[in-house]
Amino acid sequence: MTRLFEYLPRIIWPAIVATLKMLSASLIIGTLVGFVIAISLVLTNPSGLSPNRLIYRFLNGMVDAIRSFPAIILIVALTPLTRFIIGTSVGWIAAVVPLSIAAFPAIARLIEHSLLEVDKSVILAAKSFGASNQQIIFKVMFVEATPSIVSNMTFASIQLLANTTLAGAVGAGGLGAVALTYGYQRFDDAMMYAIVVILSVMVLSLQFLGRAIYRILK
């Protein structure tokens, strides 16, 4: 236990900061890209506001293809791309590239499903008043779907947090690397359980924040 307290300022705290940086940066980038793709999927799907079979099939296929890869394999497979963009494949900044690519298809699909759950009668009513596609998307569908989007984004954030720990196993740093290096390889049970507790607190915090925002918006 004494050793654990010695590790706290030197190893554990920097790992927490690195994990939060990976999570925040990947979530922001993944959400921005996923947001654009989700809108495109909603607009171009066969029953959408502006159907386009070619664009829809391409985007839908891309989302499904990337989502089919296990996160750890995708992270490793994207190592050359990460080196090309960042200049290195080691560290939390480098990890943002594969984590963002792993995140945006799932986020796009979740936002798409939230938007498609909006009552069709509300959309038809907006059309009858002469609303444009842009107005229907942003002033009708997103307003109606906001609570659902918040709930789905909470789920996506927790999944992304899990992916950051996987990235730690291949040089990203963070809590995953600490758990692997100090907890598993050095057989330090106290360190391993400490990381488990910290990750559990992070997950519970994300759930609490997501539920609080959901209740406010609902």
mmCIF file of C-alpha atoms in Angstrom:
data_model
loop_
_atom_site.group_PDB
_atom_site.id
_atom_site.type_symbol
_atom_site.label_atom_id
_atom_site.label_comp_id
_atom_site.label_asym_id
_atom_site.label_seq_id
_atom_site.Cartn_x
_atom_site.Cartn_y
_atom_site.Cartn_z
ATOM 1 C CA MET A 1 0.000 0.000 0.000
ATOM 2 C CA THR A 2 2.896 2.346 0.814
ATOM 3 C CA ARG A 3 4.350 1.694 -2.631
ATOM 4 C CA LEU A 4 0.975 2.542 -4.160
ATOM 5 C CA PHE A 5 0.995 5.980 -2.538
ATOM 6 C CA GLU A 6 4.529 6.506 -3.824
ATOM 7 C CA TYR A 7 3.327 5.683 -7.341
ATOM 8 C CA LEU A 8 0.375 8.087 -7.140
ATOM 9 C CA PRO A 9 2.071 11.413 -8.025
ATOM 10 C CA ARG A 10 4.778 9.871 -10.216
ATOM 11 C CA ILE A 11 2.907 7.229 -12.245
ATOM 12 C CA ILE A 12 -0.830 7.029 -11.557
ATOM 13 C CA TRP A 13 -1.725 10.721 -11.776
ATOM 14 C CA PRO A 14 0.126 11.324 -15.094
ATOM 15 C CA ALA A 15 -1.595 8.185 -16.438
ATOM 16 C CA ILE A 16 -5.012 9.560 -15.425
ATOM 17 C CA VAL A 17 -4.242 12.857 -17.178
ATOM 18 C CA ALA A 18 -3.057 11.054 -20.328
ATOM 19 C CA THR A 19 -6.198 8.897 -20.363
ATOM 20 C CA LEU A 20 -8.461 11.936 -19.993
ATOM 21 C CA LYS A 21 -6.595 13.721 -22.795
ATOM 22 C CA MET A 22 -6.962 10.706 -25.097
ATOM 23 C CA LEU A 23 -10.645 10.404 -24.218
ATOM 24 C CA SER A 24 -11.426 14.107 -24.669
ATOM 25 C CA ALA A 25 -9.543 14.614 -27.933
ATOM 26 C CA SER A 26 -10.822 11.392 -29.510
ATOM 27 C CA LEU A 27 -14.381 12.098 -28.391
ATOM 28 C CA ILE A 28 -14.358 15.611 -29.852
ATOM 29 C CA ILE A 29 -12.888 14.515 -33.198
ATOM 30 C CA GLY A 30 -15.029 11.372 -33.354
ATOM 31 C CA THR A 31 -18.174 13.352 -32.578
ATOM 32 C CA LEU A 32 -17.481 16.021 -35.201
ATOM 33 C CA VAL A 33 -16.825 13.460 -37.935
ATOM 34 C CA GLY A 34 -19.638 11.189 -36.745
ATOM 35 C CA PHE A 35 -22.038 14.145 -36.673
ATOM 36 C CA VAL A 36 -21.394 14.955 -40.338
ATOM 37 C CA ILE A 37 -21.689 11.317 -41.424
ATOM 38 C CA ALA A 38 -24.879 10.796 -39.395
ATOM 39 C CA ILE A 39 -26.548 13.781 -41.060
ATOM 40 C CA SER A 40 -25.442 12.505 -44.474
ATOM 41 C CA LEU A 41 -26.862 9.041 -43.731
ATOM 42 C CA VAL A 42 -30.182 10.486 -42.575
ATOM 43 C CA LEU A 43 -30.449 12.748 -45.616
ATOM 44 C CA THR A 44 -29.450 10.187 -48.250
ATOM 45 C CA ASN A 45 -31.107 7.000 -46.978
ATOM 46 C CA PRO A 46 -33.880 5.627 -49.243
ATOM 47 C CA SER A 47 -36.618 7.189 -47.099
ATOM 48 C CA GLY A 48 -34.614 10.299 -46.245
ATOM 49 C CA LEU A 49 -35.084 13.944 -47.073
ATOM 50 C CA SER A 50 -32.709 13.805 -50.049
ATOM 51 C CA PRO A 51 -32.300 10.150 -51.121
ATOM 52 C CA ASN A 52 -29.057 9.235 -52.848
ATOM 53 C CA ARG A 53 -28.434 5.510 -53.087
ATOM 54 C CA LEU A 54 -24.760 5.798 -54.113
ATOM 55 C CA ILE A 55 -23.701 8.112 -51.284
ATOM 56 C CA TYR A 56 -25.785 6.214 -48.723
ATOM 57 C CA ARG A 57 -24.332 2.835 -49.685
ATOM 58 C CA PHE A 58 -20.784 4.178 -49.557
ATOM 59 C CA LEU A 59 -21.175 5.826 -46.139
ATOM 60 C CA ASN A 60 -23.185 2.946 -44.712
ATOM 61 C CA GLY A 61 -20.611 0.422 -45.943
ATOM 62 C CA MET A 62 -17.712 2.456 -44.562
ATOM 63 C CA VAL A 63 -19.337 2.740 -41.132
ATOM 64 C CA ASP A 64 -20.105 -0.974 -40.993
ATOM 65 C CA ALA A 65 -16.629 -1.939 -42.232
ATOM 66 C CA ILE A 66 -14.749 0.107 -39.633
ATOM 67 C CA ARG A 67 -17.091 -0.971 -36.834
ATOM 68 C CA SER A 68 -16.416 -4.619 -37.685
ATOM 69 C CA PHE A 69 -12.764 -4.330 -36.592
ATOM 70 C CA PRO A 70 -11.916 -5.064 -32.943
ATOM 71 C CA ALA A 71 -10.491 -1.872 -31.430
ATOM 72 C CA ILE A 72 -7.062 -3.301 -30.598
ATOM 73 C CA ILE A 73 -6.597 -4.633 -34.156
ATOM 74 C CA LEU A 74 -7.687 -1.322 -35.669
ATOM 75 C CA ILE A 75 -5.234 0.556 -33.438
ATOM 76 C CA VAL A 76 -2.357 -1.693 -34.533
ATOM 77 C CA ALA A 77 -3.396 -1.660 -38.208
ATOM 78 C CA LEU A 78 -3.448 2.148 -38.253
ATOM 79 C CA THR A 79 0.091 2.451 -36.867
ATOM 80 C CA PRO A 80 1.600 3.455 -40.273
ATOM 81 C CA LEU A 81 -1.087 6.133 -40.730
ATOM 82 C CA THR A 82 -0.466 7.388 -37.202
ATOM 83 C CA ARG A 83 3.273 7.673 -37.868
ATOM 84 C CA PHE A 84 2.567 9.515 -41.129
ATOM 85 C CA ILE A 85 0.250 12.058 -39.464
ATOM 86 C CA ILE A 86 1.886 12.526 -36.053
ATOM 87 C CA GLY A 87 5.450 11.391 -36.739
ATOM 88 C CA THR A 88 5.340 8.706 -34.060
ATOM 89 C CA SER A 89 3.059 5.890 -32.945
ATOM 90 C CA VAL A 90 3.914 6.258 -29.238
ATOM 91 C CA GLY A 91 2.204 8.503 -26.694
ATOM 92 C CA TRP A 92 -1.307 9.764 -26.055
ATOM 93 C CA ILE A 93 -1.268 12.232 -28.975
ATOM 94 C CA ALA A 94 -0.496 9.432 -31.428
ATOM 95 C CA ALA A 95 -3.282 7.330 -29.916
ATOM 96 C CA VAL A 96 -5.854 9.999 -30.773
ATOM 97 C CA VAL A 97 -5.636 9.098 -34.481
ATOM 98 C CA PRO A 98 -6.746 5.436 -34.264
ATOM 99 C CA LEU A 99 -9.085 6.114 -31.343
ATOM 100 C CA SER A 100 -10.891 8.826 -33.333
ATOM 101 C CA ILE A 101 -11.152 6.552 -36.370
ATOM 102 C CA ALA A 102 -12.512 3.781 -34.157
ATOM 103 C CA ALA A 103 -14.976 6.179 -32.505
ATOM 104 C CA PHE A 104 -16.586 8.080 -35.370
ATOM 105 C CA PRO A 105 -18.433 5.158 -37.054
ATOM 106 C CA ALA A 106 -20.076 4.129 -33.780
ATOM 107 C CA ILE A 107 -20.982 7.724 -32.950
ATOM 108 C CA ALA A 108 -22.342 8.260 -36.473
ATOM 109 C CA ARG A 109 -24.543 5.195 -36.174
ATOM 110 C CA LEU A 110 -25.817 6.178 -32.718
ATOM 111 C CA ILE A 111 -26.682 9.720 -33.823
ATOM 112 C CA GLU A 112 -28.297 8.366 -36.987
ATOM 113 C CA HIS A 113 -30.519 6.020 -34.966
ATOM 114 C CA SER A 114 -31.493 8.845 -32.615
ATOM 115 C CA LEU A 115 -32.509 11.054 -35.544
ATOM 116 C CA LEU A 116 -34.447 8.257 -37.252
ATOM 117 C CA GLU A 117 -36.447 7.704 -34.051
ATOM 118 C CA VAL A 118 -38.038 11.151 -34.391
ATOM 119 C CA ASP A 119 -41.780 10.903 -35.004
ATOM 120 C CA LYS A 120 -42.439 11.039 -38.756
ATOM 121 C CA SER A 121 -45.553 13.134 -38.201
ATOM 122 C CA VAL A 122 -43.403 15.927 -36.745
ATOM 123 C CA ILE A 123 -41.207 15.888 -39.857
ATOM 124 C CA LEU A 124 -44.241 15.873 -42.155
ATOM 125 C CA ALA A 125 -45.701 18.811 -40.244
ATOM 126 C CA ALA A 126 -42.460 20.761 -40.701
ATOM 127 C CA LYS A 127 -42.504 19.959 -44.423
ATOM 128 C CA SER A 128 -46.084 21.173 -44.720
ATOM 129 C CA PHE A 129 -45.004 24.541 -43.327
ATOM 130 C CA GLY A 130 -42.342 24.804 -46.031
ATOM 131 C CA ALA A 131 -39.295 24.009 -43.898
ATOM 132 C CA SER A 132 -36.095 23.263 -45.811
ATOM 133 C CA ASN A 133 -34.110 20.071 -45.303
ATOM 134 C CA GLN A 134 -31.566 22.008 -43.258
ATOM 135 C CA GLN A 135 -34.290 23.432 -41.020
ATOM 136 C CA ILE A 136 -35.881 20.006 -40.581
ATOM 137 C CA ILE A 137 -32.550 18.437 -39.610
ATOM 138 C CA PHE A 138 -31.335 21.103 -37.182
ATOM 139 C CA LYS A 139 -34.523 22.752 -35.898
ATOM 140 C CA VAL A 140 -36.814 19.724 -35.777
ATOM 141 C CA MET A 141 -34.997 16.396 -35.753
ATOM 142 C CA PHE A 142 -32.052 17.408 -33.583
ATOM 143 C CA VAL A 143 -34.290 19.218 -31.113
ATOM 144 C CA GLU A 144 -36.540 16.174 -30.775
ATOM 145 C CA ALA A 145 -33.639 13.710 -30.656
ATOM 146 C CA THR A 146 -31.344 15.588 -28.251
ATOM 147 C CA PRO A 147 -32.143 13.488 -25.130
ATOM 148 C CA SER A 148 -31.601 10.278 -27.094
ATOM 149 C CA ILE A 149 -28.352 11.622 -28.552
ATOM 150 C CA VAL A 150 -27.089 12.517 -25.070
ATOM 151 C CA SER A 151 -27.906 9.020 -23.830
ATOM 152 C CA ASN A 152 -26.138 7.425 -26.793
ATOM 153 C CA MET A 153 -23.120 9.716 -26.454
ATOM 154 C CA THR A 154 -22.768 8.628 -22.837
ATOM 155 C CA PHE A 155 -22.554 5.037 -24.039
ATOM 156 C CA ALA A 156 -20.047 6.023 -26.741
ATOM 157 C CA SER A 157 -17.882 7.861 -24.191
ATOM 158 C CA ILE A 158 -17.705 4.816 -21.937
ATOM 159 C CA GLN A 159 -16.804 2.587 -24.881
ATOM 160 C CA LEU A 160 -14.115 5.049 -25.940
ATOM 161 C CA LEU A 161 -12.700 5.036 -22.409
ATOM 162 C CA ALA A 162 -12.396 1.259 -22.679
ATOM 163 C CA ASN A 163 -10.571 1.682 -25.993
ATOM 164 C CA THR A 164 -8.039 4.066 -24.397
ATOM 165 C CA THR A 165 -7.002 1.286 -22.021
ATOM 166 C CA LEU A 166 -6.493 -1.035 -24.998
ATOM 167 C CA ALA A 167 -4.386 1.624 -26.694
ATOM 168 C CA GLY A 168 -2.197 1.680 -23.601
ATOM 169 C CA ALA A 169 -1.098 -1.858 -24.415
ATOM 170 C CA VAL A 170 0.498 -0.699 -27.684
ATOM 171 C CA GLY A 171 2.394 2.366 -26.531
ATOM 172 C CA ALA A 172 -0.266 5.010 -25.932
ATOM 173 C CA GLY A 173 0.415 5.348 -22.221
ATOM 174 C CA GLY A 174 -2.373 6.111 -19.787
ATOM 175 C CA LEU A 175 -4.051 3.825 -17.284
ATOM 176 C CA GLY A 176 -4.011 0.830 -19.617
ATOM 177 C CA ALA A 177 -0.222 0.960 -19.876
ATOM 178 C CA VAL A 178 0.165 1.292 -16.106
ATOM 179 C CA ALA A 179 -2.156 -1.657 -15.467
ATOM 180 C CA LEU A 180 -0.230 -3.784 -17.968
ATOM 181 C CA THR A 181 3.303 -2.779 -16.950
ATOM 182 C CA TYR A 182 2.974 -2.488 -13.189
ATOM 183 C CA GLY A 183 -0.106 -4.554 -12.435
ATOM 184 C CA TYR A 184 0.202 -7.512 -14.802
ATOM 185 C CA GLN A 185 3.863 -7.837 -15.769
ATOM 186 C CA ARG A 186 5.188 -7.067 -12.276
ATOM 187 C CA PHE A 187 2.418 -8.987 -10.493
ATOM 188 C CA ASP A 188 1.483 -5.915 -8.441
ATOM 189 C CA ASP A 189 -2.105 -6.686 -7.418
ATOM 190 C CA ALA A 190 -2.496 -3.443 -5.473
ATOM 191 C CA MET A 191 -1.640 -1.395 -8.566
ATOM 192 C CA MET A 192 -3.945 -3.476 -10.750
ATOM 193 C CA TYR A 193 -6.905 -3.060 -8.400
ATOM 194 C CA ALA A 194 -6.176 0.648 -8.006
ATOM 195 C CA ILE A 195 -6.414 1.113 -11.785
ATOM 196 C CA VAL A 196 -9.653 -0.908 -11.848
ATOM 197 C CA VAL A 197 -11.126 1.352 -9.147
ATOM 198 C CA ILE A 198 -10.023 4.521 -10.974
ATOM 199 C CA LEU A 199 -11.541 3.325 -14.261
ATOM 200 C CA SER A 200 -14.754 2.363 -12.449
ATOM 201 C CA VAL A 201 -14.968 5.857 -10.957
ATOM 202 C CA MET A 202 -14.472 7.358 -14.425
ATOM 203 C CA VAL A 203 -17.229 5.184 -15.900
ATOM 204 C CA LEU A 204 -19.629 6.010 -13.064
ATOM 205 C CA SER A 205 -18.829 9.716 -13.458
ATOM 206 C CA LEU A 206 -19.599 9.578 -17.181
ATOM 207 C CA GLN A 207 -22.858 7.744 -16.477
ATOM 208 C CA PHE A 208 -23.847 10.247 -13.780
ATOM 209 C CA LEU A 209 -23.076 13.225 -16.018
ATOM 210 C CA GLY A 210 -24.927 11.679 -18.958
ATOM 211 C CA ARG A 211 -28.008 10.892 -16.885
ATOM 212 C CA ALA A 212 -28.025 14.367 -15.350
ATOM 213 C CA ILE A 213 -27.920 16.039 -18.780
ATOM 214 C CA TYR A 214 -30.543 13.602 -20.100
ATOM 215 C CA ARG A 215 -32.953 14.439 -17.256
ATOM 216 C CA ILE A 216 -32.496 18.164 -17.818
ATOM 217 C CA LEU A 217 -33.184 17.864 -21.550
ATOM 218 C CA LYS A 218 -36.003 15.343 -21.188
#
